[in-house]
XYZ file of C-alpha atoms in Angstrom:
358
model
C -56.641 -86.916 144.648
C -60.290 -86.152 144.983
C -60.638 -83.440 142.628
C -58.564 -84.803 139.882
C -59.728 -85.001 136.654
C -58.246 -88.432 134.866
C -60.521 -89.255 132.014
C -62.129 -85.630 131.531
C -60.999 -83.798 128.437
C -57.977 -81.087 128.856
C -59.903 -78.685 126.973
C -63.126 -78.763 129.822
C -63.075 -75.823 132.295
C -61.776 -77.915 135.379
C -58.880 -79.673 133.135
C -57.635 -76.058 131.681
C -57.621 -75.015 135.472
C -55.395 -77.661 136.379
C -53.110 -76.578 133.540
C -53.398 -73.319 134.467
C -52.567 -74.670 138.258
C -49.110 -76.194 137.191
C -48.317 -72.857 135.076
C -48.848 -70.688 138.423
C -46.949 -72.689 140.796
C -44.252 -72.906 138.474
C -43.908 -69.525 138.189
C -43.896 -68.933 141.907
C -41.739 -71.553 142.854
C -39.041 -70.567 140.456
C -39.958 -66.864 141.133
C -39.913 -65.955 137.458
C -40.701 -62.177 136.587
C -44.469 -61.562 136.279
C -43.932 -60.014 132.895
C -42.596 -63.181 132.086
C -45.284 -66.128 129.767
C -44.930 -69.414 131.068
C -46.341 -72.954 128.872
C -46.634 -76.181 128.648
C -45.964 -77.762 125.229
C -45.151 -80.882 123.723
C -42.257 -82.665 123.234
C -40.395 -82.669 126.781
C -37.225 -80.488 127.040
C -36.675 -81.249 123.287
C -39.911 -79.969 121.888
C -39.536 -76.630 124.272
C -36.120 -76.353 122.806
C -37.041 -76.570 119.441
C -39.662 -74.740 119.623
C -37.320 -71.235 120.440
C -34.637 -72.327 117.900
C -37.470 -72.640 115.080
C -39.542 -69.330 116.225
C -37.081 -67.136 116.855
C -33.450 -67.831 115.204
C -32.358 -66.267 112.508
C -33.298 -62.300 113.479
C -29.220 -61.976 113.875
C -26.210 -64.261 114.397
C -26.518 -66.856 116.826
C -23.513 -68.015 119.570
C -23.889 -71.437 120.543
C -22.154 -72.715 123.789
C -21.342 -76.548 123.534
C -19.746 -78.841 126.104
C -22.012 -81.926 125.853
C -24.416 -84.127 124.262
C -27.248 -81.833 124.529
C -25.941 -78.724 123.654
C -23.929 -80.214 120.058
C -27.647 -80.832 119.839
C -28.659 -77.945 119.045
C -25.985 -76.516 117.640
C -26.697 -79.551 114.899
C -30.334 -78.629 114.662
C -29.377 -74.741 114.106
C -26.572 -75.351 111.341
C -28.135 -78.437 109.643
C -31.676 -78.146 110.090
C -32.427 -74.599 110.107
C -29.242 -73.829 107.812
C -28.615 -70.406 109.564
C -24.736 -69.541 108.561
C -24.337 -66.770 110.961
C -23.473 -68.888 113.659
C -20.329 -68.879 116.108
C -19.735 -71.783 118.209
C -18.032 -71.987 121.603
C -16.931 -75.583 121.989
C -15.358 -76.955 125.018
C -12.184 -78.665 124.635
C -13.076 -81.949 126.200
C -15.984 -83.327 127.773
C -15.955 -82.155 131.264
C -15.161 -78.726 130.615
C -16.742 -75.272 129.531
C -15.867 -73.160 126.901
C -14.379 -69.400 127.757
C -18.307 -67.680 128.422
C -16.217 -64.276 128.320
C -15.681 -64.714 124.471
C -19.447 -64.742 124.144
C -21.155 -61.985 122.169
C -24.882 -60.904 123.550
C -25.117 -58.514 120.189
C -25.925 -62.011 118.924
C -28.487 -64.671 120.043
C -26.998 -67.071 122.479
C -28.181 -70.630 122.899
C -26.991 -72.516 125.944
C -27.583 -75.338 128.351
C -27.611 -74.488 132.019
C -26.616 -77.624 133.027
C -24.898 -80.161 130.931
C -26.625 -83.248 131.841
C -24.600 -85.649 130.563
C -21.662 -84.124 131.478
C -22.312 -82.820 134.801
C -20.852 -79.418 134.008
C -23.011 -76.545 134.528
C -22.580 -72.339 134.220
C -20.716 -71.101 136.972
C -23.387 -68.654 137.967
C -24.964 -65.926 135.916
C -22.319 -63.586 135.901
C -20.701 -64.055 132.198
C -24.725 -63.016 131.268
C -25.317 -59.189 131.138
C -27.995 -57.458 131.928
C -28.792 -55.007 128.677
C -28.482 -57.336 125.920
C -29.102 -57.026 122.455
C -29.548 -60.561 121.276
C -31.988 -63.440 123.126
C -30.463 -65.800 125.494
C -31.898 -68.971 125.102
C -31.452 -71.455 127.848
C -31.825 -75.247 128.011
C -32.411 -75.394 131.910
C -34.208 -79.022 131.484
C -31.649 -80.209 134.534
C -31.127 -77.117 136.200
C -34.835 -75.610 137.104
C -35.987 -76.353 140.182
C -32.618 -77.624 141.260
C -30.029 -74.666 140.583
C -30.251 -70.906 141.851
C -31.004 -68.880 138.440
C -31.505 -65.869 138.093
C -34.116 -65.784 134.962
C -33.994 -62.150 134.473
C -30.674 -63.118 132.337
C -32.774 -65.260 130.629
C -34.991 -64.462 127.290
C -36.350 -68.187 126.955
C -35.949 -70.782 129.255
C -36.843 -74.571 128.604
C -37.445 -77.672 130.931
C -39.361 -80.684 131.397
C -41.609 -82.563 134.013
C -38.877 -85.435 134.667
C -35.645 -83.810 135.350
C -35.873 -82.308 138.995
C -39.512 -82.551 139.260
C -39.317 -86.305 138.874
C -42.393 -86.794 137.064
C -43.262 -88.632 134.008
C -42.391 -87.261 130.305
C -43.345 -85.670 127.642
C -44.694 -82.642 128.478
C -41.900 -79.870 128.684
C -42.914 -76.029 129.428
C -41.151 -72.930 128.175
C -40.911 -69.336 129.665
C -40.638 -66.199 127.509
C -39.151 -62.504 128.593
C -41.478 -59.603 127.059
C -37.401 -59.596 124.337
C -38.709 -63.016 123.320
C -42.581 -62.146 122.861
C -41.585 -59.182 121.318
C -39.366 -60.958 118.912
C -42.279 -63.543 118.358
C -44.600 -60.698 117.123
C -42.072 -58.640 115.231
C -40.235 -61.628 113.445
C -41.469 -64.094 110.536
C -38.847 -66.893 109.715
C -37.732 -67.571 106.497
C -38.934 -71.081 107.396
C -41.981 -73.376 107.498
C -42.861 -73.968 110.915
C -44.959 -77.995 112.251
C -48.260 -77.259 113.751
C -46.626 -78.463 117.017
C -43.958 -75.921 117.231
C -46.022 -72.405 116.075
C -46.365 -69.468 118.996
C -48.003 -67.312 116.612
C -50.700 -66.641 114.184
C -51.199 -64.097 111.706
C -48.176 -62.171 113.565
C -50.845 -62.648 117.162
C -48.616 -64.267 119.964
C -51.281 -67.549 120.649
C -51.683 -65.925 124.092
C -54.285 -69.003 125.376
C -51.392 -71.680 125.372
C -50.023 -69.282 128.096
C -53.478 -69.835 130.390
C -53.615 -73.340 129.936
C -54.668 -74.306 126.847
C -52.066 -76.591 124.633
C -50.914 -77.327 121.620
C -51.760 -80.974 121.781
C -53.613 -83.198 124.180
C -51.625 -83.678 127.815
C -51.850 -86.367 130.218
C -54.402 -85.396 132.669
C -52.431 -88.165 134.630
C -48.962 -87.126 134.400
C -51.212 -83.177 135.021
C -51.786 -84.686 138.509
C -48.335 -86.195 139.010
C -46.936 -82.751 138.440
C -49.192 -81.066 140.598
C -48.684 -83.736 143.651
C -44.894 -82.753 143.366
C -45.043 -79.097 143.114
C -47.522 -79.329 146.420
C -44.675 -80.871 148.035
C -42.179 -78.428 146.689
C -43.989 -75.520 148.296
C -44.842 -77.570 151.588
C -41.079 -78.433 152.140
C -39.954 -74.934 152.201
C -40.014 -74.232 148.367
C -37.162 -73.157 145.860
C -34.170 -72.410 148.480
C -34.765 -75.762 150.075
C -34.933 -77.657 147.036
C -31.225 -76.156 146.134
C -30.324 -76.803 149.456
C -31.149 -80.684 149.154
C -29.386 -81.475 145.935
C -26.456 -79.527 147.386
C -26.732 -81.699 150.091
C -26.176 -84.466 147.495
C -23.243 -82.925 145.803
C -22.011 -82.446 149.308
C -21.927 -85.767 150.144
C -20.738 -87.363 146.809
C -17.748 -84.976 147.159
C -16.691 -86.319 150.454
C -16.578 -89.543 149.267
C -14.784 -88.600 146.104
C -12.107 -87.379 148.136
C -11.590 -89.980 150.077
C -11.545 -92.867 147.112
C -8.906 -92.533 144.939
C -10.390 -94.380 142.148
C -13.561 -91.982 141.397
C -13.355 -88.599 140.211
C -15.387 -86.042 139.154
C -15.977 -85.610 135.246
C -16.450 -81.711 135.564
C -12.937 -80.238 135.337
C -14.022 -76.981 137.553
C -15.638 -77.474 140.816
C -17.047 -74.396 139.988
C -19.096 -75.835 136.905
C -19.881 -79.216 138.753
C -23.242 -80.361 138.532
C -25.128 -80.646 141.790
C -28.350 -82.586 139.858
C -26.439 -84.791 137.003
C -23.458 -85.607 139.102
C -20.859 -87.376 136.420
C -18.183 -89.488 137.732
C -15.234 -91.254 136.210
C -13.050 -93.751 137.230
C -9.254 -93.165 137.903
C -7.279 -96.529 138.460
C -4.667 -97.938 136.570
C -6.475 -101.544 135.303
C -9.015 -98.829 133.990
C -6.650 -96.718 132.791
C -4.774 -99.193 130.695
C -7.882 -100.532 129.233
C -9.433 -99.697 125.315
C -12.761 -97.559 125.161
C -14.391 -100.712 124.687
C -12.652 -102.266 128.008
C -13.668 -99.369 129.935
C -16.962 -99.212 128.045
C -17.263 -103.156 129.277
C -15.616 -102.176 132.602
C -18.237 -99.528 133.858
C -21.762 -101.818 132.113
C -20.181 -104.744 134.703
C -20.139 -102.259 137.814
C -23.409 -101.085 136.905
C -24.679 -103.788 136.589
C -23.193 -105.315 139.967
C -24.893 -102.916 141.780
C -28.365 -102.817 139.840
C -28.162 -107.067 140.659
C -28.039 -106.266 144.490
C -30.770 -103.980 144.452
C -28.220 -100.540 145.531
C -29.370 -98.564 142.406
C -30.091 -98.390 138.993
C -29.310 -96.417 135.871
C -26.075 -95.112 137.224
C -23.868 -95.664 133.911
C -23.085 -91.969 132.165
C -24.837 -91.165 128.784
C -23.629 -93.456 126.222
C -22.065 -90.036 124.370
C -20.300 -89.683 127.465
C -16.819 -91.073 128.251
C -17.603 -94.084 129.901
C -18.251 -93.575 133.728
C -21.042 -92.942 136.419
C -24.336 -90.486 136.283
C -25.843 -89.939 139.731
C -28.725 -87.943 139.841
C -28.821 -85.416 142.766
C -31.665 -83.715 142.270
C -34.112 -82.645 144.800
C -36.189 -85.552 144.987
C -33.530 -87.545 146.178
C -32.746 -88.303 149.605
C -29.470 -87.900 150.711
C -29.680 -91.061 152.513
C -30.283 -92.749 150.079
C -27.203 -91.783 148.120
C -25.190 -92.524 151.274
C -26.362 -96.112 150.801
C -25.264 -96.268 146.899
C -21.604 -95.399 147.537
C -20.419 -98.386 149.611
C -22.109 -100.784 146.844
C -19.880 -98.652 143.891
C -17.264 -99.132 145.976
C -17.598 -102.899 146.213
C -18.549 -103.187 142.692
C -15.520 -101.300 141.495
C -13.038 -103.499 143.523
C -14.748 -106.785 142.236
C -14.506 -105.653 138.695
C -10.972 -104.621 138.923
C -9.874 -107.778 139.586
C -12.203 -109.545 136.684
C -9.898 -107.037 134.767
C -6.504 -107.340 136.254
């Protein structure tokens, strides 16, 4: 680009303006309230995550939600980290299900993950969230902005990064505030020391500047411009509704071929809660079925890898705290097409590894 500004100093007029670029178009794209703050801050998802649990827990009870990696996560962080004891958990009973959302009690904080990436189970909708709440809702969208219809006025914080649907580089992760949150921010002073890296306020002053651009630490000017390139072609292709329409598209077509192979499944347990961006697969045969963890551990690396030695795709295997199985991502920068190619080569893969196994 001819106006980028690699090399140049994030702090200089023209690099805050290209921070304050990717805040704007983010904002518009996801059509976020205009009272809401919108930043970019350190750390990926993770450090945006954090960053609410450490600020702003511990006002009341908190209500966790947990169904996968991610969200056990923070539940871990919020019981042994920040040592609140107020805290009720709503754990799903296996991985590929959701906990009962109606059992939920917005008197308290809540903290939950939109999507559950390694899982492929996300919310089914925004209903279960109501509108006049007492406690924060804190929401892990990392794999759901950009990629998932949300309706952010149920939502008090919400958290994601650069390289989930964006597909841009790490590192940098951005969190959005409702005037509950700020107000909580300003109001509230944890019983806790807070890192440098993590601290919204000073003196009991919201650092308002880190919502026009400036930062907490020193960005990438380069993965700046990366972001910007891709939220350009967000708004040139037709913007938010197309970009849910396309991963759709992908869960669309992934679920016709599910149906007609026996021997893949989806991990979600709900089509309701299945993921249309981190779309989790497992295999249903009976030489995989009669197999150890470790076999089908062994079973899925040798498909994977199959189909990674042709060329057909790569970095398909589920998260390794995931039941051992397939992770296709379907978010919006994906072409369908593409994923139409994949499928035969799983297919082939799956039949040569069932008979190494047989």
């Amino acid at each position: 680009m001819s106006d980028a500004v690699v090399g140049r100093s994030h702090r200089a007029p023209a690099g805050r303006a290209k921070l304050r670029e990717i805040i704007d178009k983010s904002k518009h794209l996801l059509d976020l309230p205009v009272t809401y703050k919108l930043a970019i801050v350190p750390g990926s998802d993770t450090g945006a995550i954090e960053m609410a649990l450490w600020n702003l827990l511990g006002h009341t009870g908190v209500e966790v939600c947990c169904w996968e990696n991610f969200g056990f996560t923070w539940l871990a962080d919020i019981v042994g980290q920040l040592k609140l004891t107020d805290v009720t958990v709503h754990r799903a009973d296996t991985y590929g299900s959701i906990p009962d959302l109606a059992k939920v009690n917005f008197e308290h904080d809540v903290v939950f993950t939109w999507n559950g990436t390694t899982s492929g189970v996300c919310v089914p909708g925004d209903s279960w969230i109501p509108e006049t709440r007492k406690g924060l809702t804190i929401c892990d969208a990392t794999s759901a902005a950009f990629g998932m219809e949300i309706d952010y006025r149920k939502l008090d914080v919400v958290t994601w990064s650069w390289q989930k649907a964006l597909g841009g580089e790490g590192a940098h992760g951005m969190i959005a505030l409702s005037p509950a949150a700020i107000e909580r921010l300003s109001t509230f002073t944890p019983d806790r020391p807070l890192p440098k890296i993590f601290r919204l306020v000073k003196q009991g002053v919201l650092l308002g500047e880190i919502f026009d651009g400036s930062t907490i630490n020193t960005p990438s000017m380069l993965a700046v411009e990366d972001a910007l390139d891709t939220l350009n072609w967000c708004i040139d292709i037709g913007g938010q509704a197309e970009l849910i329409r396309r991963s759709r598209r992908n869960l669309d077509t992934i679920a016709r071929w599910v149906s007609a192979n026996p021997h893949i499944d989806f991990l979600a347990t709900d089509a309701r809660t299945t993921s249309s961006t981190s779309i989790c697969l497992k295999f249903r045969h009976d030489v995989f079925d009669a197999l150890t963890d470790t076999g089908k551990a062994d079973f899925t690396r040798r498909v994977c890898a199959k189909v990674e030695e042709n060329g057909a795709g790569y970095d398909i295997g589920s998260h390794r705290e995931a039941p051992p199985g397939l992770r296709i991502w379907g978010g919006p920068t994906v072409e369908t097409e593409d994923i139409d190619r994949l499928l035969p080569w799983i297919d082939w893969a799956f039949l040569e590894t069932t008979r190494e196994f047989a």
